[in-house]
Amino acid sequence: MTKKKSEDDHKPKVNKELEGFDIRIDPFGEIKSSIDIDKINQFLNNSVDDKKLRDREDLEELKKGKKN
């Protein structure tokens, strides 16, 4: 019989910018993260292609994080 690996034995691969990222849901249903949500959102804005935003003229400004 084989032994099942526990979740703690396997760490998922993450981008170097998000090293140490861990997210959990506590017993009350609240999301607990080891990295600030604003930093995660900025990383996603810069790294992930959003097909709904492809045709926007100000897309580059959004990726740079400029605010009006």
Coordinates of C-alpha atoms in Angstrom, one line a residue:
M1 CA 0.0 0.0 0.0
T2 CA 1.3 3.5 -0.8
K3 CA 1.4 6.4 1.5
K4 CA -0.4 9.5 0.5
K5 CA 1.7 12.7 0.6
S6 CA 0.4 15.5 2.8
E7 CA -0.2 19.0 1.5
D8 CA 2.7 20.3 3.5
D9 CA 5.2 18.0 1.6
H10 CA 4.5 19.7 -1.7
K11 CA 5.2 23.3 -2.2
P12 CA 3.8 24.8 -5.5
K13 CA 6.1 26.6 -7.9
V14 CA 5.7 30.4 -7.8
N15 CA 7.2 33.3 -9.6
K16 CA 10.4 34.8 -8.0
E17 CA 8.5 38.0 -7.3
L18 CA 5.9 36.1 -5.2
E19 CA 8.5 33.9 -3.3
G20 CA 7.0 33.0 0.1
F21 CA 3.4 33.4 -1.1
D22 CA 1.0 31.4 1.0
I23 CA -2.8 31.7 1.1
R24 CA -5.2 30.1 3.5
I25 CA -8.8 30.3 4.5
D26 CA -9.4 30.4 8.3
P27 CA -12.3 28.7 10.1
F28 CA -14.4 31.9 9.8
G29 CA -14.0 32.0 6.0
E30 CA -11.6 34.9 5.9
I31 CA -8.8 34.7 3.4
K32 CA -5.3 35.0 5.0
S33 CA -2.4 35.7 2.7
S34 CA 1.3 36.1 3.4
I35 CA 1.7 38.9 0.8
D36 CA -0.3 42.1 0.6
I37 CA -3.2 41.9 -1.8
D38 CA -2.1 45.2 -3.5
K39 CA 1.2 43.6 -4.3
I40 CA -0.5 40.5 -5.8
N41 CA -2.8 42.7 -7.9
Q42 CA 0.1 44.8 -9.2
F43 CA 2.0 41.5 -10.1
L44 CA -1.1 40.2 -12.0
N45 CA -1.6 43.5 -13.8
N46 CA 2.0 43.4 -15.0
S47 CA 2.2 39.7 -15.8
V48 CA -1.1 38.4 -17.0
D49 CA -2.7 39.2 -20.3
D50 CA -6.3 40.2 -19.9
K51 CA -8.1 39.6 -23.2
K52 CA -10.9 42.1 -22.2
L53 CA -8.3 44.9 -21.9
R54 CA -6.3 44.2 -25.1
D55 CA -8.0 46.9 -27.1
R56 CA -7.7 49.7 -24.6
E57 CA -5.5 52.6 -25.6
D58 CA -4.2 53.2 -22.0
L59 CA -3.2 49.6 -21.4
E60 CA 0.6 50.5 -21.1
E61 CA -0.2 53.2 -18.5
L62 CA -2.2 50.7 -16.5
K63 CA 0.6 48.2 -16.5
K64 CA 3.1 50.8 -15.3
G65 CA 0.8 51.6 -12.4
K66 CA 0.2 55.2 -13.3
K67 CA -2.9 56.8 -11.8
N68 CA -4.9 59.7 -13.2

